[in-house]
XYZ file of C-alpha atoms in Angstrom:
732
model
C -7.119 -1.949 -2.093
C -9.079 -5.592 -1.950
C -7.531 -7.260 0.952
C -10.488 -9.451 1.516
C -8.439 -12.632 0.409
C -5.582 -12.165 3.189
C -7.625 -10.201 6.052
C -10.012 -13.549 6.844
C -6.970 -15.689 7.256
C -7.151 -16.709 10.416
C -4.712 -18.945 12.823
C -6.320 -21.534 15.333
C -5.470 -20.432 19.302
C -2.507 -22.294 20.915
C -3.190 -25.579 22.558
C -2.254 -24.015 26.083
C -5.235 -21.583 25.403
C -8.508 -22.209 26.949
C -10.807 -23.981 24.655
C -14.355 -22.268 23.833
C -17.355 -23.256 22.087
C -18.925 -21.262 19.453
C -21.272 -20.073 21.650
C -18.989 -18.959 24.050
C -16.563 -17.387 21.452
C -16.586 -13.107 22.099
C -18.161 -11.288 19.019
C -15.564 -9.025 17.842
C -16.018 -5.385 18.018
C -15.203 -2.219 19.329
C -12.661 -2.467 22.346
C -13.432 -0.564 24.842
C -10.175 -0.734 26.948
C -8.708 1.240 30.139
C -5.182 1.797 29.901
C -2.579 1.011 32.808
C -0.752 4.105 32.190
C -0.249 6.678 29.421
C 2.106 4.795 27.299
C 1.455 3.095 23.715
C 1.947 -0.391 23.620
C 1.482 -3.140 21.164
C -1.963 -4.084 22.644
C -2.932 -0.541 22.716
C -2.498 -0.254 19.033
C -4.222 -3.452 18.156
C -7.073 -2.618 20.193
C -8.035 0.391 18.284
C -10.498 0.356 15.373
C -9.346 0.997 11.545
C -11.533 3.182 9.571
C -11.779 1.511 5.827
C -14.029 3.091 2.944
C -16.760 5.077 3.031
C -19.542 6.143 0.467
C -22.691 8.805 0.616
C -26.123 8.304 -0.210
C -27.771 9.836 -3.282
C -29.205 12.383 -1.585
C -25.610 13.512 0.199
C -27.163 12.894 3.816
C -25.555 10.133 4.989
C -22.255 8.410 5.022
C -21.928 4.506 5.545
C -18.202 3.547 6.694
C -16.543 0.589 7.439
C -14.382 -0.492 10.811
C -11.969 -3.360 11.097
C -11.493 -4.430 14.724
C -9.001 -7.207 15.992
C -9.211 -9.627 18.478
C -5.515 -10.699 19.660
C -7.087 -13.522 21.561
C -9.016 -15.088 19.026
C -6.232 -14.080 16.272
C -8.585 -12.634 13.684
C -10.397 -9.683 12.699
C -13.790 -8.481 12.131
C -15.288 -5.246 9.743
C -18.582 -3.657 10.565
C -20.739 -0.920 8.839
C -21.625 2.133 10.507
C -23.892 4.577 9.468
C -24.122 8.676 10.208
C -25.580 11.858 9.017
C -23.020 13.696 7.108
C -22.516 15.860 9.890
C -21.169 13.481 11.892
C -24.295 13.000 13.940
C -26.643 10.193 14.819
C -23.586 7.280 14.093
C -25.372 3.929 14.036
C -23.814 0.603 13.940
C -25.627 -1.266 10.881
C -23.722 -4.523 10.966
C -25.842 -7.266 12.718
C -25.056 -10.671 13.905
C -21.687 -12.056 13.868
C -20.652 -11.537 10.400
C -18.002 -9.177 8.672
C -19.453 -7.019 6.772
C -18.095 -4.275 3.723
C -17.588 -2.553 0.788
C -21.147 -0.678 1.661
C -22.840 0.820 -1.497
C -26.130 2.985 -1.321
C -28.727 1.922 -3.905
C -30.493 4.172 -6.352
C -33.547 4.561 -3.991
C -31.219 5.964 -1.170
C -33.467 3.865 1.217
C -31.274 0.967 1.081
C -27.667 -0.290 1.298
C -25.772 -2.935 -0.446
C -22.844 -4.588 1.160
C -20.482 -7.770 1.119
C -21.447 -9.991 3.984
C -19.942 -13.305 5.407
C -23.148 -14.355 7.040
C -23.476 -17.267 4.628
C -20.092 -18.621 5.194
C -18.614 -17.011 2.210
C -18.552 -13.082 1.054
C -21.634 -12.523 -1.053
C -23.974 -9.636 -1.707
C -26.522 -8.468 0.728
C -28.800 -5.369 1.242
C -30.913 -3.887 3.789
C -32.687 -0.676 4.697
C -31.009 1.775 6.473
C -32.483 1.086 9.762
C -31.122 -2.590 9.382
C -34.579 -4.118 8.810
C -35.408 -6.185 5.362
C -31.980 -8.031 5.404
C -31.413 -10.193 2.749
C -29.271 -11.903 0.634
C -28.776 -10.953 -3.020
C -26.120 -13.019 -4.449
C -25.842 -17.241 -4.440
C -22.453 -17.983 -6.072
C -20.600 -21.223 -5.393
C -16.973 -19.150 -4.461
C -18.307 -15.758 -3.035
C -17.628 -12.469 -4.265
C -14.739 -10.407 -4.121
C -15.918 -7.100 -5.066
C -19.173 -5.407 -6.759
C -20.839 -2.399 -8.112
C -24.457 -1.457 -8.885
C -25.072 0.072 -12.110
C -26.584 3.825 -11.539
C -30.240 2.304 -12.777
C -29.835 -0.401 -10.328
C -30.712 -2.870 -13.181
C -27.381 -4.783 -13.283
C -24.400 -5.308 -11.080
C -20.523 -5.976 -11.867
C -19.442 -9.071 -9.782
C -15.637 -9.680 -8.904
C -15.012 -13.374 -8.758
C -12.040 -16.018 -9.658
C -11.331 -17.986 -12.653
C -9.155 -20.561 -13.473
C -6.043 -19.696 -15.184
C -3.170 -21.974 -16.840
C -1.156 -19.135 -18.393
C 2.119 -19.789 -16.317
C 1.198 -23.530 -14.176
C -0.117 -26.058 -16.247
C -3.281 -27.853 -15.303
C -3.040 -30.819 -12.961
C -4.176 -34.240 -14.345
C -7.734 -35.310 -13.771
C -6.608 -38.711 -11.985
C -4.095 -37.024 -9.840
C -6.186 -34.803 -7.533
C -3.952 -35.187 -4.481
C -0.828 -34.280 -5.944
C 1.104 -31.103 -4.797
C 3.216 -30.828 -7.703
C 3.173 -27.841 -10.006
C 4.643 -27.796 -13.675
C 5.702 -24.157 -14.392
C 5.749 -22.894 -17.922
C 6.374 -19.253 -17.781
C 6.943 -16.155 -15.241
C 4.068 -14.924 -13.161
C 3.528 -18.292 -11.440
C 3.312 -16.785 -8.169
C 2.545 -13.012 -7.005
C 2.999 -11.625 -3.754
C 2.021 -14.109 -1.381
C 0.287 -17.169 -3.497
C 0.890 -19.445 -6.283
C -1.143 -17.728 -9.316
C -3.870 -20.768 -10.593
C -6.549 -18.422 -10.395
C -7.061 -14.783 -11.228
C -10.037 -11.872 -10.363
C -12.515 -11.320 -13.560
C -15.314 -9.115 -13.430
C -18.730 -10.443 -14.438
C -22.297 -8.936 -15.463
C -25.386 -9.779 -13.920
C -28.746 -8.702 -13.993
C -30.612 -7.586 -10.815
C -34.388 -7.545 -10.418
C -34.711 -5.598 -7.357
C -34.470 -8.946 -5.139
C -32.091 -11.072 -6.176
C -28.625 -11.038 -8.232
C -29.490 -13.425 -11.574
C -27.211 -16.610 -11.320
C -26.509 -16.305 -15.334
C -23.366 -14.076 -15.371
C -21.496 -12.798 -18.272
C -17.466 -12.763 -17.821
C -16.516 -9.350 -19.173
C -13.090 -10.922 -19.625
C -14.235 -14.166 -20.912
C -11.143 -16.428 -22.262
C -8.523 -14.041 -21.754
C -5.827 -14.613 -19.207
C -5.944 -11.420 -17.353
C -6.880 -9.812 -13.971
C -9.277 -7.153 -13.118
C -8.751 -6.044 -10.671
C -4.913 -6.256 -10.795
C -2.760 -8.146 -8.489
C -1.992 -7.834 -5.789
C -3.926 -4.780 -4.212
C -6.563 -3.802 -6.866
C -10.132 -3.616 -5.805
C -13.683 -2.340 -7.148
C -11.990 1.297 -7.616
C -10.657 -0.229 -10.963
C -13.912 -0.546 -12.411
C -16.699 1.785 -13.049
C -20.238 2.397 -14.908
C -20.976 5.165 -17.130
C -23.839 7.507 -15.744
C -26.209 6.008 -18.004
C -25.441 2.335 -17.321
C -24.498 1.521 -20.722
C -20.937 1.346 -20.576
C -18.269 -0.012 -18.179
C -14.712 1.256 -17.946
C -11.936 -0.820 -16.465
C -8.540 -1.470 -15.590
C -6.244 -4.184 -17.049
C -2.707 -5.465 -17.945
C -3.254 -7.630 -20.716
C -0.111 -9.504 -20.837
C 1.003 -12.881 -18.934
C 4.121 -14.581 -18.514
C 7.540 -12.678 -19.323
C 5.314 -10.068 -20.482
C 3.448 -9.256 -17.771
C 6.687 -9.556 -15.257
C 8.462 -6.978 -16.950
C 6.102 -4.674 -17.752
C 3.569 -2.250 -15.869
C 1.784 -0.984 -18.975
C -1.895 -1.435 -17.756
C -4.674 0.421 -19.741
C -8.201 1.313 -19.502
C -10.883 -0.420 -21.321
C -14.531 0.507 -22.094
C -16.937 -2.309 -22.717
C -20.252 -1.413 -24.028
C -23.066 -3.726 -22.533
C -25.262 -4.017 -25.068
C -22.922 -5.432 -27.921
C -19.879 -6.750 -25.593
C -17.622 -4.517 -27.679
C -14.494 -3.673 -25.719
C -12.289 -0.539 -26.677
C -8.922 0.185 -25.612
C -8.864 4.344 -24.301
C -5.057 4.234 -23.919
C -3.526 3.124 -27.150
C -4.970 3.455 -30.906
C -6.531 0.937 -32.631
C -4.051 -1.638 -34.072
C -1.313 -0.587 -31.952
C 1.501 -3.327 -31.333
C 3.900 -3.107 -28.604
C 7.550 -2.822 -29.652
C 9.687 -6.224 -29.111
C 11.741 -5.555 -25.858
C 14.870 -7.507 -24.237
C 13.486 -8.797 -20.836
C 16.704 -8.536 -19.094
C 16.764 -4.560 -19.199
C 15.072 -1.911 -18.222
C 12.530 -0.685 -20.527
C 13.410 2.994 -20.110
C 16.452 2.046 -22.137
C 14.711 0.379 -24.953
C 12.174 1.018 -27.686
C 11.218 5.164 -27.805
C 7.372 5.690 -26.395
C 4.839 6.852 -28.404
C 3.868 10.606 -27.935
C 2.074 10.009 -24.409
C -0.798 12.242 -25.614
C -1.748 9.350 -27.950
C -0.439 6.192 -26.431
C -0.370 5.768 -22.555
C 2.646 3.368 -21.526
C 2.937 3.022 -18.000
C 0.371 2.344 -15.372
C -3.194 3.528 -16.129
C -5.627 2.932 -13.376
C -9.063 3.644 -11.478
C -11.090 4.905 -14.092
C -13.984 7.148 -13.328
C -16.461 9.081 -15.695
C -17.431 12.877 -15.350
C -20.911 13.178 -14.053
C -22.512 14.022 -17.304
C -20.915 10.999 -18.924
C -18.616 13.129 -21.557
C -15.260 12.021 -19.929
C -12.993 9.626 -18.301
C -10.417 10.450 -15.614
C -7.781 8.234 -14.644
C -4.300 7.746 -12.971
C -1.718 7.548 -15.431
C 1.876 6.924 -14.974
C 4.047 7.765 -18.283
C 6.818 5.354 -18.711
C 6.643 1.592 -18.853
C 8.528 -0.793 -16.197
C 8.592 2.246 -13.536
C 5.977 1.786 -11.012
C 7.299 4.646 -9.071
C 7.109 6.855 -12.022
C 4.839 10.408 -11.070
C 1.081 9.682 -11.260
C -0.611 11.949 -13.574
C -4.445 13.077 -13.763
C -5.300 12.338 -17.483
C -8.826 13.492 -18.599
C -10.030 11.952 -21.978
C -12.745 13.720 -23.856
C -14.966 10.705 -25.250
C -16.093 13.054 -28.064
C -13.015 14.373 -29.367
C -10.741 11.803 -27.938
C -8.340 14.227 -26.818
C -6.294 13.627 -23.404
C -5.348 16.288 -20.893
C -3.277 16.106 -18.159
C -4.714 18.526 -15.387
C -2.059 17.994 -12.613
C 1.437 19.024 -14.527
C 1.884 21.948 -12.786
C 2.096 19.423 -9.383
C 5.505 17.938 -9.055
C 4.549 14.799 -7.349
C 2.223 12.052 -7.842
C -1.649 11.747 -7.335
C -2.707 9.319 -4.913
C -6.486 9.476 -5.129
C -9.087 11.460 -6.967
C -12.998 12.258 -7.629
C -14.776 14.171 -9.680
C -16.742 17.256 -8.539
C -20.626 17.146 -8.905
C -20.523 19.754 -11.822
C -18.039 17.668 -13.192
C -16.151 21.197 -14.100
C -13.100 20.200 -11.698
C -11.371 17.309 -10.099
C -10.600 17.100 -6.493
C -7.082 14.759 -5.496
C -4.695 14.121 -2.588
C -0.668 14.156 -3.052
C 2.574 14.539 -1.339
C 4.411 17.307 -0.796
C 7.076 18.108 1.653
C 6.082 14.798 3.588
C 2.118 15.729 3.710
C -0.276 14.483 1.876
C -2.597 17.423 1.076
C -5.952 17.753 -0.613
C -5.913 19.581 -4.202
C -8.156 21.011 -6.824
C -7.779 21.121 -10.275
C -9.774 22.338 -13.219
C -9.670 20.719 -16.916
C -7.230 23.210 -17.862
C -4.795 21.990 -15.182
C -4.856 24.779 -12.963
C -4.154 23.254 -9.381
C -4.159 24.666 -5.831
C -4.009 23.231 -2.607
C -7.277 23.058 -0.250
C -5.737 21.882 2.876
C -2.107 22.369 5.011
C -0.830 21.345 8.169
C 1.182 18.434 9.516
C -1.574 15.438 8.321
C -1.800 12.938 5.083
C -5.319 13.160 3.294
C -5.930 9.537 1.877
C -9.408 9.978 -0.032
C -11.330 12.805 -1.051
C -15.155 13.091 -2.288
C -17.436 15.707 -3.381
C -20.522 15.926 -1.184
C -22.199 18.989 -2.751
C -21.138 22.028 -0.528
C -18.552 19.885 1.532
C -15.711 17.712 0.664
C -15.466 14.468 2.663
C -11.819 13.205 3.545
C -9.907 10.722 5.541
C -7.310 11.832 7.670
C -4.494 10.644 9.697
C -1.088 12.007 10.978
C 2.222 10.801 12.788
C 0.531 11.174 15.964
C -3.376 9.976 15.189
C -4.946 7.055 13.013
C -7.460 7.995 10.361
C -10.807 9.518 11.156
C -13.559 10.919 8.475
C -13.510 14.876 8.282
C -15.435 17.462 6.308
C -13.839 20.302 4.339
C -16.325 23.320 3.808
C -16.063 24.817 0.753
C -15.183 28.380 -0.158
C -12.374 30.901 0.524
C -12.310 29.878 4.317
C -12.462 26.176 4.422
C -13.743 24.604 7.821
C -12.515 21.135 8.703
C -14.840 19.295 10.909
C -14.152 16.045 12.429
C -16.870 13.761 11.856
C -15.777 10.625 13.731
C -14.072 10.008 16.758
C -13.419 6.216 16.389
C -10.316 5.728 18.798
C -10.927 8.975 20.936
C -11.655 6.693 24.000
C -8.212 5.410 23.511
C -6.081 8.328 22.528
C -7.389 10.515 25.471
C -5.302 8.059 28.000
C -2.140 8.223 25.999
C 0.411 10.995 26.025
C 1.930 11.242 22.774
C 5.335 12.226 21.830
C 6.157 15.611 20.246
C 6.764 15.304 16.355
C 8.905 17.986 15.159
C 10.058 18.813 11.451
C 13.876 19.269 10.909
C 15.493 20.160 8.013
C 18.936 18.692 7.473
C 21.891 19.630 5.032
C 23.266 16.959 3.209
C 26.828 16.107 2.103
C 26.099 17.257 -1.591
C 24.898 20.746 -0.170
C 21.269 20.400 -0.147
C 18.609 19.865 2.454
C 16.556 17.036 3.390
C 13.289 17.125 5.731
C 13.182 14.679 8.864
C 10.060 14.206 11.288
C 11.970 13.935 14.805
C 9.548 11.945 17.340
C 10.349 12.607 21.096
C 9.370 10.343 23.764
C 6.190 11.109 26.102
C 7.306 13.407 29.030
C 10.420 14.378 26.959
C 13.169 15.923 29.477
C 15.772 17.879 27.356
C 18.321 17.448 30.075
C 18.359 13.730 29.961
C 20.118 11.234 27.135
C 17.953 9.140 24.955
C 18.741 6.538 22.772
C 18.080 7.230 19.181
C 16.225 5.309 16.084
C 17.132 5.782 12.660
C 13.857 5.000 10.716
C 14.946 3.593 7.159
C 11.798 3.746 4.910
C 10.848 1.126 2.437
C 9.642 1.255 -1.166
C 12.430 2.594 -2.355
C 9.954 5.292 -3.057
C 7.245 5.796 -0.303
C 7.224 9.142 1.357
C 7.909 9.585 4.644
C 5.008 11.757 5.514
C 2.428 12.052 8.173
C 1.786 7.940 8.279
C 0.080 5.833 10.354
C 1.222 2.555 10.682
C 0.098 -0.099 13.258
C 3.260 -1.919 13.140
C 6.017 0.618 11.822
C 4.339 3.093 14.417
C 6.786 5.818 15.241
C 5.011 6.956 18.382
C 4.810 3.357 19.616
C 8.794 3.941 19.478
C 8.824 6.820 21.170
C 6.531 5.790 23.854
C 9.728 2.862 24.525
C 11.761 5.847 25.133
C 13.454 6.167 21.740
C 14.090 9.652 19.789
C 13.119 8.647 16.449
C 14.620 10.048 13.258
C 12.898 9.553 10.161
C 14.578 11.607 6.931
C 12.820 11.949 3.664
C 16.237 10.549 1.901
C 16.619 10.860 -1.368
C 14.221 8.665 -3.693
C 11.158 9.612 -2.156
C 8.501 11.846 -3.430
C 7.177 14.905 -2.876
C 10.443 16.969 -3.451
C 10.465 16.939 -7.258
C 11.445 14.411 -9.912
C 15.173 14.875 -9.418
C 15.176 14.149 -5.892
C 12.738 10.802 -6.515
C 14.682 9.288 -9.354
C 18.407 9.783 -8.003
C 17.485 6.714 -6.155
C 16.927 4.316 -9.343
C 19.964 2.792 -10.426
C 22.243 3.656 -7.103
C 20.923 2.194 -4.038
C 24.202 2.047 -2.371
C 24.834 6.055 -3.528
C 23.440 9.198 -2.055
C 20.394 8.074 -0.103
C 22.554 5.870 2.193
C 24.674 9.360 2.575
C 21.248 10.938 3.266
C 20.647 8.748 6.176
C 24.112 9.462 7.885
C 23.550 13.248 7.243
C 20.233 12.668 9.107
C 21.467 10.576 12.522
C 24.605 12.648 12.394
C 22.403 15.924 12.716
C 20.529 14.903 15.394
C 22.973 13.115 17.489
C 24.844 16.572 18.023
C 21.921 17.308 20.343
C 22.742 17.117 23.574
C 19.845 15.225 24.758
C 20.882 12.599 21.847
C 22.901 9.723 23.135
C 25.492 9.189 20.171
C 26.626 5.819 22.207
C 23.124 4.345 22.078
C 21.937 4.549 18.286
C 19.941 2.099 16.455
C 19.104 1.479 13.057
C 15.609 -0.081 11.515
C 13.912 -0.763 8.469
C 11.544 -2.929 6.432
C 11.853 -3.698 2.508
C 14.437 -1.023 1.025
C 14.329 -0.217 4.757
C 15.618 -3.663 5.363
C 18.475 -3.433 2.756
C 19.476 0.004 3.899
C 20.005 -1.772 7.407
C 21.884 -4.451 5.654
C 24.259 -1.908 3.563
C 24.527 0.313 6.416
C 25.572 -2.656 8.605
C 28.707 -2.604 6.193
C 29.396 1.039 6.298
C 28.346 2.386 9.356
C 31.671 3.268 10.936
C 30.685 2.274 14.474
C 27.698 4.780 14.598
C 25.078 1.978 15.762
C 24.832 -0.511 18.382
C 22.510 -2.568 16.561
C 20.273 -3.119 13.656
C 17.187 -4.736 12.786
C 15.949 -5.520 9.396
C 12.468 -6.507 7.945
C 11.853 -8.478 4.906
C 15.258 -6.757 3.310
C 17.383 -7.412 0.489
C 20.567 -8.636 1.574
C 21.904 -9.711 -1.986
C 20.863 -7.806 -5.058
C 22.276 -10.238 -7.450
C 20.153 -13.173 -5.815
C 17.254 -10.438 -5.502
C 16.809 -10.140 -9.394
C 16.639 -14.249 -9.717
C 14.020 -14.503 -6.893
C 11.600 -11.708 -6.918
C 8.589 -12.180 -9.012
C 7.806 -8.519 -10.503
C 10.697 -8.546 -12.765
C 9.868 -4.695 -13.944
C 11.308 -3.616 -10.232
C 14.609 -4.871 -10.462
C 14.900 -4.021 -14.328
C 14.332 -0.628 -13.613
C 15.880 -0.128 -9.755
C 18.764 -2.126 -10.697
C 19.485 -1.357 -14.314
C 19.758 -4.880 -15.747
C 20.071 -8.503 -15.235
C 23.258 -9.432 -13.240
C 24.794 -11.448 -16.085
C 24.656 -9.027 -18.595
C 28.013 -7.335 -19.990
C 29.998 -5.376 -17.848
C 28.604 -6.551 -14.346
C 30.674 -8.356 -11.828
C 30.680 -9.685 -8.360
C 33.516 -7.400 -7.013
C 32.348 -4.975 -4.733
C 34.013 -1.556 -5.157
C 34.248 -2.081 -8.823
C 31.226 -0.188 -10.259
C 31.019 -1.183 -14.053
C 28.508 0.201 -16.869
C 26.297 -2.070 -19.186
C 26.631 -1.222 -22.875
C 23.828 1.650 -22.529
C 26.453 3.417 -20.157
C 24.052 2.842 -16.882
C 25.915 2.661 -13.603
C 24.677 -0.590 -12.076
C 25.857 -0.056 -8.279
C 22.943 -2.329 -6.909
C 25.011 -5.409 -7.630
C 28.505 -4.143 -7.146
C 27.638 -2.864 -3.777
C 25.360 -5.592 -2.759
C 25.184 -5.829 0.978
C 26.312 -9.579 1.146
C 29.489 -8.063 -0.516
C 30.390 -6.339 3.034
C 29.908 -8.837 5.386
C 33.231 -8.577 6.447
C 32.826 -5.410 7.781
C 29.900 -6.008 9.839
C 30.565 -5.910 13.849
C 27.003 -4.957 14.960
C 24.343 -7.277 16.535
C 21.302 -7.728 14.126
C 18.071 -8.858 14.363
C 16.309 -10.301 10.814
C 12.718 -10.763 10.399
C 11.142 -12.438 7.496
C 7.697 -13.870 6.364
C 8.223 -17.208 4.446
C 5.384 -16.100 2.220
C 7.017 -13.035 0.835
C 7.657 -13.516 -2.878
C 8.521 -10.027 -3.156
C 11.511 -10.546 -1.505
C 12.439 -14.307 -0.545
C 12.919 -15.237 3.179
C 16.000 -16.774 2.051
C 17.585 -13.130 1.862
C 16.545 -12.795 5.869
C 18.018 -16.161 6.634
C 21.059 -15.477 4.819
C 22.069 -12.269 6.315
C 21.290 -14.136 10.008
C 23.497 -16.926 9.054
C 26.314 -14.129 7.533
C 26.092 -12.571 11.132
C 25.941 -15.999 13.226
C 29.149 -17.148 11.165
C 30.895 -13.974 11.516
C 30.380 -14.382 15.351
C 28.232 -11.128 15.889
C 25.028 -11.571 17.871
C 21.809 -12.182 15.854
C 18.313 -13.408 16.019
C 15.920 -14.605 13.355
C 12.383 -13.659 13.550
C 10.484 -16.190 10.831
C 6.856 -16.127 9.850
C 5.843 -19.050 8.107
C 2.822 -18.018 7.383
C 3.108 -13.891 6.707
C 3.562 -12.067 3.619
C 5.715 -8.686 2.857
C 3.586 -7.427 5.938
C 2.787 -9.271 9.252
C -1.367 -9.286 9.243
C -2.346 -11.629 12.061
C -2.953 -10.303 15.425
C -0.715 -12.552 17.433
C 1.972 -12.137 15.095
C 1.852 -8.549 14.943
C 2.226 -8.706 19.141
C 5.174 -11.210 18.814
C 6.741 -8.883 15.944
C 6.562 -5.805 18.355
C 7.963 -7.690 21.533
C 10.614 -9.004 19.483
C 11.493 -5.794 18.120
C 11.495 -3.769 21.320
C 13.482 -6.415 23.469
C 16.009 -6.488 20.927
C 16.462 -2.677 21.143
C 16.191 -2.403 24.574
C 18.852 -5.614 24.984
C 21.461 -3.446 23.125
C 20.878 0.378 23.714
C 19.439 0.424 27.248
C 22.524 -1.071 29.147
């Protein structure tokens, strides 16, 4: 993911803060803090270093990796590069000076590291010897570089840069340079947290060993399409062939309404010598069928054979080591962003596509080729844990890891695999897995050991809960530090977002379950209907039925834990963000007085209005079924209707805003005004509804945040407000 455009945004210190000259401003780096007690606090979380990407040297002996540190006082972050041996020894800080440095890539000689640095005032490509000497800037661009990738022969480089687009917003008159107005001509005029007036393109430039040429070739010249794809795509979405003659890249070649309703991205191959581009996912001359933009694509034109024509998300292509094959992550259905992600392998000689993870009934979250090209390694979620798996080219899948962890990346390094791992009780670190029948797992980094050893964390237990329809759901229950079963504790129900994001062994710097437990709450985190890792039927039960069994799953989970003698059923709260926020708003009208307070962050309050407000229209088309104006859809609660294809559209007829008359419980609403996925009007409307009903309520609004809270001081405010609200109603 490329978060450069948002992570570098900063706020000025408040007027009351002491002013410092640039020379006096502390350089942001590793936080060596001493805690006052063994309980986690928001400040403790923000003091932790956050490990990002890693890469290995050509000889497999060195690892370069990044760590991002935050300063709450300065309200900004800084990313640094470290080097170490692949056995974890000889860790060295590679970054020098005050700049942020990221995206390390070893050059072909193995003696130099290329990277992005902000030392010149904007991100540019630099290089240095592994001992930090011979440091020099390689690219000199007007706007900066967002990502890069050198060719295997080191004679060329791909650069990611922004280009102007007028696909949905007209170009401003030249004689009105100060106007802030925009004439909107089509959808996709805003995305995630910004208005779309520029988009990323990949450019090709020569490299002579000392400087990247100023003469570049736009691989998508004249095309109004993104690569990498917004809002999260990064350098993983393009790659070189081993012979440096071809580039494969990800792109959704659509604009306006077509872009807004479709997830149909493809993999393209660009021949460097000729400029010829070939779509690897669609046959030559393919034409997309005409569609009704107000209905889910699942009910429209019948897709062609998936072996010949990939219709959903196709992303992150990688050549096999010998260059004869390309593998990528692929979804089958257009318009369904949470479809199961399969691993597709294309034989470039025969044109045959093979899906090599079909026996794994969950999605592929990340992958890499083995060095011999005979197999692939990938990570994926099953039963609320993300493990490392191996598949051969015939689709024989086997698990390589086990335990209560989440593995988030994997790469082959000869006699070992290099992975990232975290859990509900530990942030990311780098590990190695030895190959063989008895794999040995070794921790290579201990980035936050100096902080973790000062903390007492709560015990995490797996709990299977019977559901109202006779099935079982897996819940994580996190207990407070120093838990005493003879006491009674307030209980929090954690409602997950997505809506199809797993409640696995995740580590969050905001929705951190250990932080909640440290405040003496028992946390119940259910893997309710609609989450991956429990088969496709379980995953897809939520589509078109937001208010159905998934809501009952939440109540089944909290009721089950509430039976324990240490759980105080008279002091229970319910919290969540995004779809979790929708869940909070819905349960506020359907909880039968179970809860004493609610907290909803960036939640959907009015599903009908959400359809008209959100920017990625494939999402409401699939999950809500169709536009609210379609035949059979009404505004009346408790009167589920059908559209003409027979699909229930409960998310409109059972929208949370239709049950405000049943609200009776204090609620805190949180929202970011730059959230274009779910507009802040949703949170403000819920707050106003509560206050007009005479219900105690607060609104925490962030004018400068999107669907997340990214700035340190905003993050601290979020967490302090969160726990102040809970303590007010659950610790009386």
